[in-house]
Protein backbone atom coordinates (compact mmCIF):
# COMPACT_ATOMS: atom_id res chain seq x y z
CA UNK A 1 0.00 0.00 0.00
CA UNK A 2 1.30 3.44 -0.94
CA UNK A 3 -0.11 6.64 0.54
CA UNK A 4 -3.41 6.98 2.38
CA UNK A 5 -6.32 4.67 1.65
CA UNK A 6 -10.04 5.31 2.17
CA UNK A 7 -11.98 2.48 3.80
CA UNK A 8 -15.76 2.03 3.85
CA UNK A 9 -18.04 0.26 6.31
CA UNK A 10 -19.71 -1.76 3.54
CA UNK A 11 -19.18 -2.53 -0.16
CA UNK A 12 -20.17 0.53 -2.18
CA UNK A 13 -20.45 2.67 0.94
CA UNK A 14 -18.97 6.14 1.40
CA UNK A 15 -15.49 6.44 2.90
CA UNK A 16 -15.70 6.00 6.68
CA UNK A 17 -12.02 6.42 7.54
CA UNK A 18 -8.58 6.93 6.04
CA UNK A 19 -5.52 4.91 6.96
CA UNK A 20 -1.85 5.63 6.33
CA UNK A 21 0.81 3.48 4.72
CA UNK A 22 2.43 2.47 8.03
CA UNK A 23 1.11 0.90 11.21
CA UNK A 24 1.26 2.41 14.68
CA UNK A 25 4.50 0.40 15.18
CA UNK A 26 6.06 1.75 11.96
CA UNK A 27 5.69 -1.35 9.79
CA UNK A 28 4.52 -1.08 6.18
CA UNK A 29 0.71 -1.36 6.14
CA UNK A 30 -0.42 -4.67 4.63
CA UNK A 31 -4.12 -5.52 4.79
CA UNK A 32 -5.34 -9.11 4.78
CA UNK A 33 -8.17 -9.65 2.29
CA UNK A 34 -10.90 -11.79 3.85
CA UNK A 35 -13.83 -11.30 1.44
CA UNK A 36 -14.75 -10.07 -2.03
CA UNK A 37 -17.99 -8.48 -3.22
CA UNK A 38 -17.77 -7.49 -6.88
CA UNK A 39 -15.10 -4.78 -7.18
CA UNK A 40 -14.84 -4.46 -3.39
CA UNK A 41 -12.40 -6.20 -1.05
CA UNK A 42 -13.21 -6.87 2.61
CA UNK A 43 -10.02 -6.23 4.56
CA UNK A 44 -8.98 -6.80 8.15
CA UNK A 45 -7.82 -3.52 9.71
CA UNK A 46 -6.93 -2.52 13.28
CA UNK A 47 -9.17 0.55 12.96
CA UNK A 48 -12.28 -1.65 12.82
CA UNK A 49 -13.78 -3.56 15.76
CA UNK A 50 -12.90 -7.25 16.06
CA UNK A 51 -14.58 -9.33 13.35
CA UNK A 52 -15.78 -6.29 11.36
CA UNK A 53 -14.29 -5.86 7.91
CA UNK A 54 -13.45 -2.58 6.23
CA UNK A 55 -14.11 -2.34 2.49
CA UNK A 56 -11.94 -0.91 -0.26
CA UNK A 57 -12.30 -0.78 -4.04
CA UNK A 58 -10.01 -3.30 -5.71
CA UNK A 59 -8.67 -0.63 -8.09
CA UNK A 60 -7.99 2.03 -5.42
CA UNK A 61 -4.86 4.10 -6.12
CA UNK A 62 -1.92 2.94 -4.03
CA UNK A 63 -3.33 -0.54 -3.44
CA UNK A 64 -0.99 -3.36 -4.47
CA UNK A 65 -2.48 -6.84 -4.51
CA UNK A 66 -0.47 -10.01 -3.95
CA UNK A 67 -1.48 -13.50 -2.96
CA UNK A 68 -0.15 -15.47 -0.04
CA UNK A 69 -0.96 -19.05 0.77
CA UNK A 70 0.01 -18.67 4.44
CA UNK A 71 -2.52 -18.67 7.28
CA UNK A 72 -2.51 -19.21 11.05
CA UNK A 73 -5.22 -21.17 12.89
CA UNK A 74 -5.52 -21.08 16.68
CA UNK A 75 -7.62 -23.60 18.58
CA UNK A 76 -8.12 -22.20 22.08
CA UNK A 77 -9.63 -25.40 23.47
CA UNK A 78 -6.52 -27.35 22.41
CA UNK A 79 -4.21 -24.39 23.10
CA UNK A 80 -2.48 -24.83 19.77
CA UNK A 81 -1.52 -22.64 16.83
CA UNK A 82 -1.13 -24.16 13.37
CA UNK A 83 0.74 -22.59 10.47
CA UNK A 84 -0.67 -23.58 7.08
CA UNK A 85 0.59 -23.05 3.56
CA UNK A 86 -2.06 -23.47 0.85
CA UNK A 87 -4.23 -25.27 3.42
CA UNK A 88 -1.53 -27.83 4.34
CA UNK A 89 -0.18 -27.96 7.89
CA UNK A 90 3.44 -26.83 8.04
CA UNK A 91 4.00 -26.31 11.77
CA UNK A 92 1.96 -26.77 14.93
CA UNK A 93 2.87 -25.36 18.31
CA UNK A 94 1.53 -25.13 21.84
CA UNK A 95 0.47 -21.70 23.09
CA UNK A 96 -0.66 -20.08 26.31
CA UNK A 97 -4.01 -18.32 25.95
CA UNK A 98 -5.91 -15.65 27.85
CA UNK A 99 -6.83 -16.45 31.43
CA UNK A 100 -10.36 -16.27 32.82
CA UNK A 101 -11.65 -12.71 32.62
CA UNK A 102 -9.12 -11.83 29.89
CA UNK A 103 -9.94 -14.58 27.40
CA UNK A 104 -8.31 -14.51 23.98
CA UNK A 105 -10.84 -13.05 21.52
CA UNK A 106 -12.06 -15.33 18.74
CA UNK A 107 -12.58 -14.50 15.10
CA UNK A 108 -10.65 -13.48 12.02
CA UNK A 109 -7.62 -11.23 12.34
CA UNK A 110 -4.43 -10.45 10.38
CA UNK A 111 -0.73 -10.05 11.15
CA UNK A 112 0.06 -6.33 11.14
CA UNK A 113 3.63 -6.21 12.45
CA UNK A 114 6.64 -8.44 13.11
CA UNK A 115 8.49 -6.93 16.06
CA UNK A 116 11.47 -7.66 18.28
CA UNK A 117 10.27 -8.65 21.75
CA UNK A 118 13.25 -6.97 23.42
CA UNK A 119 11.97 -3.62 22.13
CA UNK A 120 8.98 -3.95 24.49
CA UNK A 121 10.33 -5.95 27.46
CA UNK A 122 11.64 -9.39 28.42
CA UNK A 123 8.13 -10.79 29.00
CA UNK A 124 7.55 -10.74 25.18
CA UNK A 125 10.40 -13.17 24.48
CA UNK A 126 12.24 -12.95 21.17
CA UNK A 127 9.44 -11.99 18.89
CA UNK A 128 6.01 -10.49 18.48
CA UNK A 129 3.50 -11.05 15.70
CA UNK A 130 1.12 -8.15 16.33
CA UNK A 131 -2.43 -8.83 15.16
CA UNK A 132 -5.20 -6.53 14.01
CA UNK A 133 -7.45 -7.57 16.92
CA UNK A 134 -8.09 -5.85 20.22
CA UNK A 135 -8.45 -7.36 23.69
CA UNK A 136 -11.75 -6.04 25.07
CA UNK A 137 -11.10 -7.35 28.61
CA UNK A 138 -7.67 -6.24 29.73
CA UNK A 139 -6.92 -6.93 33.41
CA UNK A 140 -7.23 -4.06 35.92
CA UNK A 141 -4.05 -2.00 35.96
CA UNK A 142 -2.81 -3.43 32.64
CA UNK A 143 -0.52 -0.97 30.85
CA UNK A 144 0.38 -3.03 27.77
CA UNK A 145 -2.34 -1.68 25.48
CA UNK A 146 -5.22 -3.63 23.98
CA UNK A 147 -3.63 -5.02 20.79
CA UNK A 148 -3.77 -8.77 20.38
CA UNK A 149 -0.52 -10.60 19.55
CA UNK A 150 1.27 -13.90 19.34
CA UNK A 151 4.52 -13.49 21.23
CA UNK A 152 7.23 -15.17 23.23
CA UNK A 153 7.39 -15.27 27.00
CA UNK A 154 9.85 -15.13 29.88
CA UNK A 155 7.65 -17.71 31.65
CA UNK A 156 7.80 -20.77 29.34
CA UNK A 157 6.12 -22.95 31.98
CA UNK A 158 2.84 -21.13 31.18
CA UNK A 159 2.78 -22.39 27.57
CA UNK A 160 -0.25 -24.65 27.19
CA UNK A 161 -2.10 -22.88 30.02
CA UNK A 162 -4.74 -20.14 30.27
CA UNK A 163 -2.29 -17.63 31.71
CA UNK A 164 -2.04 -14.48 29.59
CA UNK A 165 -3.88 -11.15 29.44
CA UNK A 166 -5.39 -12.28 26.12
CA UNK A 167 -2.44 -12.76 23.79
CA UNK A 168 -1.13 -16.14 22.72
CA UNK A 169 2.34 -16.96 24.04
CA UNK A 170 4.71 -19.49 22.51
CA UNK A 171 8.32 -20.55 22.89
CA UNK A 172 10.99 -18.53 21.12
CA UNK A 173 12.00 -21.70 19.23
CA UNK A 174 8.47 -21.97 17.81
CA UNK A 175 8.12 -18.26 17.07
CA UNK A 176 11.33 -17.81 15.09
CA UNK A 177 10.09 -19.95 12.13
CA UNK A 178 6.80 -18.02 12.14
CA UNK A 179 8.67 -14.72 12.03
CA UNK A 180 10.69 -15.98 9.04
CA UNK A 181 7.77 -17.44 7.06
CA UNK A 182 4.61 -15.49 7.84
CA UNK A 183 4.20 -12.34 5.75
CA UNK A 184 2.45 -9.20 6.96
CA UNK A 185 -1.27 -9.38 6.16
CA UNK A 186 -1.48 -13.12 6.84
CA UNK A 187 -4.95 -14.06 8.05
CA UNK A 188 -5.24 -15.49 11.57
CA UNK A 189 -8.31 -17.52 12.58
CA UNK A 190 -8.94 -18.00 16.31
CA UNK A 191 -11.67 -20.37 17.53
CA UNK A 192 -12.68 -21.96 20.80
Tab-separated table of C-alpha atoms in Angstrom:
chain	number	residue	atom	x	y	z
A	1	UNK	CA	0.000	0.000	0.000
A	2	UNK	CA	1.297	3.445	-0.936
A	3	UNK	CA	-0.115	6.643	0.538
A	4	UNK	CA	-3.411	6.978	2.375
A	5	UNK	CA	-6.324	4.674	1.648
A	6	UNK	CA	-10.037	5.311	2.169
A	7	UNK	CA	-11.977	2.477	3.795
A	8	UNK	CA	-15.762	2.035	3.851
A	9	UNK	CA	-18.042	0.258	6.312
A	10	UNK	CA	-19.705	-1.758	3.538
A	11	UNK	CA	-19.176	-2.534	-0.162
A	12	UNK	CA	-20.168	0.525	-2.175
A	13	UNK	CA	-20.451	2.668	0.935
A	14	UNK	CA	-18.973	6.135	1.399
A	15	UNK	CA	-15.489	6.437	2.901
A	16	UNK	CA	-15.701	6.004	6.685
A	17	UNK	CA	-12.016	6.423	7.545
A	18	UNK	CA	-8.579	6.925	6.038
A	19	UNK	CA	-5.518	4.915	6.962
A	20	UNK	CA	-1.855	5.627	6.333
A	21	UNK	CA	0.812	3.476	4.715
A	22	UNK	CA	2.434	2.474	8.031
A	23	UNK	CA	1.105	0.898	11.212
A	24	UNK	CA	1.265	2.411	14.685
A	25	UNK	CA	4.497	0.400	15.179
A	26	UNK	CA	6.055	1.752	11.963
A	27	UNK	CA	5.693	-1.350	9.786
A	28	UNK	CA	4.520	-1.082	6.184
A	29	UNK	CA	0.712	-1.359	6.143
A	30	UNK	CA	-0.417	-4.667	4.630
A	31	UNK	CA	-4.122	-5.517	4.790
A	32	UNK	CA	-5.335	-9.112	4.783
A	33	UNK	CA	-8.165	-9.652	2.294
A	34	UNK	CA	-10.899	-11.790	3.855
A	35	UNK	CA	-13.833	-11.296	1.440
A	36	UNK	CA	-14.753	-10.075	-2.031
A	37	UNK	CA	-17.992	-8.482	-3.222
A	38	UNK	CA	-17.772	-7.492	-6.883
A	39	UNK	CA	-15.096	-4.782	-7.179
A	40	UNK	CA	-14.837	-4.462	-3.387
A	41	UNK	CA	-12.405	-6.205	-1.048
A	42	UNK	CA	-13.210	-6.865	2.610
A	43	UNK	CA	-10.018	-6.230	4.558
A	44	UNK	CA	-8.984	-6.801	8.147
A	45	UNK	CA	-7.816	-3.522	9.710
A	46	UNK	CA	-6.934	-2.516	13.278
A	47	UNK	CA	-9.169	0.549	12.957
A	48	UNK	CA	-12.280	-1.653	12.819
A	49	UNK	CA	-13.777	-3.562	15.757
A	50	UNK	CA	-12.903	-7.255	16.058
A	51	UNK	CA	-14.580	-9.334	13.349
A	52	UNK	CA	-15.781	-6.291	11.357
A	53	UNK	CA	-14.294	-5.864	7.912
A	54	UNK	CA	-13.454	-2.584	6.230
A	55	UNK	CA	-14.105	-2.344	2.494
A	56	UNK	CA	-11.944	-0.908	-0.259
A	57	UNK	CA	-12.302	-0.782	-4.044
A	58	UNK	CA	-10.013	-3.301	-5.709
A	59	UNK	CA	-8.675	-0.628	-8.085
A	60	UNK	CA	-7.995	2.032	-5.424
A	61	UNK	CA	-4.862	4.100	-6.124
A	62	UNK	CA	-1.920	2.944	-4.025
A	63	UNK	CA	-3.332	-0.539	-3.444
A	64	UNK	CA	-0.991	-3.364	-4.475
A	65	UNK	CA	-2.483	-6.845	-4.508
A	66	UNK	CA	-0.474	-10.008	-3.953
A	67	UNK	CA	-1.485	-13.497	-2.963
A	68	UNK	CA	-0.147	-15.475	-0.038
A	69	UNK	CA	-0.958	-19.050	0.767
A	70	UNK	CA	0.011	-18.670	4.439
A	71	UNK	CA	-2.524	-18.673	7.281
A	72	UNK	CA	-2.514	-19.206	11.054
A	73	UNK	CA	-5.223	-21.166	12.891
A	74	UNK	CA	-5.525	-21.085	16.679
A	75	UNK	CA	-7.622	-23.604	18.581
A	76	UNK	CA	-8.117	-22.195	22.081
A	77	UNK	CA	-9.635	-25.404	23.471
A	78	UNK	CA	-6.523	-27.346	22.407
A	79	UNK	CA	-4.206	-24.386	23.099
A	80	UNK	CA	-2.480	-24.826	19.767
A	81	UNK	CA	-1.523	-22.640	16.828
A	82	UNK	CA	-1.131	-24.165	13.370
A	83	UNK	CA	0.742	-22.587	10.472
A	84	UNK	CA	-0.669	-23.581	7.084
A	85	UNK	CA	0.595	-23.046	3.558
A	86	UNK	CA	-2.058	-23.467	0.847
A	87	UNK	CA	-4.225	-25.274	3.422
A	88	UNK	CA	-1.530	-27.827	4.337
A	89	UNK	CA	-0.177	-27.960	7.891
A	90	UNK	CA	3.441	-26.829	8.036
A	91	UNK	CA	3.995	-26.313	11.767
A	92	UNK	CA	1.963	-26.770	14.934
A	93	UNK	CA	2.867	-25.355	18.314
A	94	UNK	CA	1.527	-25.133	21.840
A	95	UNK	CA	0.470	-21.703	23.093
A	96	UNK	CA	-0.660	-20.078	26.311
A	97	UNK	CA	-4.006	-18.325	25.954
A	98	UNK	CA	-5.910	-15.650	27.852
A	99	UNK	CA	-6.827	-16.455	31.430
A	100	UNK	CA	-10.361	-16.273	32.823
A	101	UNK	CA	-11.652	-12.714	32.620
A	102	UNK	CA	-9.123	-11.832	29.890
A	103	UNK	CA	-9.937	-14.581	27.400
A	104	UNK	CA	-8.312	-14.512	23.979
A	105	UNK	CA	-10.841	-13.048	21.516
A	106	UNK	CA	-12.057	-15.331	18.743
A	107	UNK	CA	-12.581	-14.497	15.097
A	108	UNK	CA	-10.649	-13.478	12.016
A	109	UNK	CA	-7.617	-11.227	12.340
A	110	UNK	CA	-4.432	-10.446	10.383
A	111	UNK	CA	-0.730	-10.049	11.147
A	112	UNK	CA	0.059	-6.330	11.143
A	113	UNK	CA	3.633	-6.209	12.451
A	114	UNK	CA	6.640	-8.438	13.112
A	115	UNK	CA	8.495	-6.934	16.063
A	116	UNK	CA	11.471	-7.658	18.277
A	117	UNK	CA	10.274	-8.645	21.751
A	118	UNK	CA	13.253	-6.968	23.424
A	119	UNK	CA	11.971	-3.618	22.131
A	120	UNK	CA	8.981	-3.951	24.492
A	121	UNK	CA	10.332	-5.947	27.456
A	122	UNK	CA	11.638	-9.393	28.415
A	123	UNK	CA	8.127	-10.790	28.997
A	124	UNK	CA	7.551	-10.740	25.183
A	125	UNK	CA	10.396	-13.174	24.478
A	126	UNK	CA	12.245	-12.946	21.169
A	127	UNK	CA	9.440	-11.995	18.893
A	128	UNK	CA	6.005	-10.488	18.478
A	129	UNK	CA	3.497	-11.054	15.698
A	130	UNK	CA	1.119	-8.146	16.326
A	131	UNK	CA	-2.433	-8.827	15.164
A	132	UNK	CA	-5.205	-6.529	14.007
A	133	UNK	CA	-7.446	-7.572	16.916
A	134	UNK	CA	-8.090	-5.850	20.216
A	135	UNK	CA	-8.449	-7.363	23.686
A	136	UNK	CA	-11.752	-6.042	25.065
A	137	UNK	CA	-11.102	-7.347	28.608
A	138	UNK	CA	-7.667	-6.236	29.731
A	139	UNK	CA	-6.922	-6.928	33.408
A	140	UNK	CA	-7.226	-4.057	35.921
A	141	UNK	CA	-4.045	-2.003	35.959
A	142	UNK	CA	-2.813	-3.435	32.641
A	143	UNK	CA	-0.521	-0.967	30.852
A	144	UNK	CA	0.382	-3.032	27.771
A	145	UNK	CA	-2.340	-1.675	25.480
A	146	UNK	CA	-5.215	-3.632	23.979
A	147	UNK	CA	-3.628	-5.017	20.787
A	148	UNK	CA	-3.774	-8.765	20.378
A	149	UNK	CA	-0.525	-10.598	19.548
A	150	UNK	CA	1.273	-13.897	19.339
A	151	UNK	CA	4.525	-13.490	21.234
A	152	UNK	CA	7.229	-15.169	23.234
A	153	UNK	CA	7.391	-15.267	27.004
A	154	UNK	CA	9.852	-15.127	29.877
A	155	UNK	CA	7.646	-17.713	31.645
A	156	UNK	CA	7.804	-20.765	29.335
A	157	UNK	CA	6.121	-22.952	31.978
A	158	UNK	CA	2.843	-21.127	31.176
A	159	UNK	CA	2.777	-22.395	27.572
A	160	UNK	CA	-0.253	-24.646	27.194
A	161	UNK	CA	-2.103	-22.882	30.016
A	162	UNK	CA	-4.736	-20.143	30.273
A	163	UNK	CA	-2.292	-17.626	31.710
A	164	UNK	CA	-2.042	-14.480	29.591
A	165	UNK	CA	-3.879	-11.147	29.444
A	166	UNK	CA	-5.387	-12.280	26.123
A	167	UNK	CA	-2.444	-12.755	23.791
A	168	UNK	CA	-1.133	-16.138	22.723
A	169	UNK	CA	2.340	-16.960	24.042
A	170	UNK	CA	4.713	-19.486	22.509
A	171	UNK	CA	8.319	-20.549	22.889
A	172	UNK	CA	10.992	-18.535	21.119
A	173	UNK	CA	12.001	-21.699	19.228
A	174	UNK	CA	8.468	-21.969	17.809
A	175	UNK	CA	8.120	-18.256	17.071
A	176	UNK	CA	11.328	-17.812	15.088
A	177	UNK	CA	10.093	-19.946	12.131
A	178	UNK	CA	6.797	-18.024	12.145
A	179	UNK	CA	8.674	-14.719	12.035
A	180	UNK	CA	10.688	-15.981	9.042
A	181	UNK	CA	7.768	-17.445	7.063
A	182	UNK	CA	4.609	-15.490	7.841
A	183	UNK	CA	4.201	-12.337	5.748
A	184	UNK	CA	2.448	-9.201	6.960
A	185	UNK	CA	-1.268	-9.379	6.156
A	186	UNK	CA	-1.478	-13.117	6.837
A	187	UNK	CA	-4.949	-14.056	8.047
A	188	UNK	CA	-5.240	-15.488	11.568
A	189	UNK	CA	-8.313	-17.516	12.582
A	190	UNK	CA	-8.939	-17.997	16.309
A	191	UNK	CA	-11.665	-20.373	17.526
A	192	UNK	CA	-12.678	-21.964	20.803
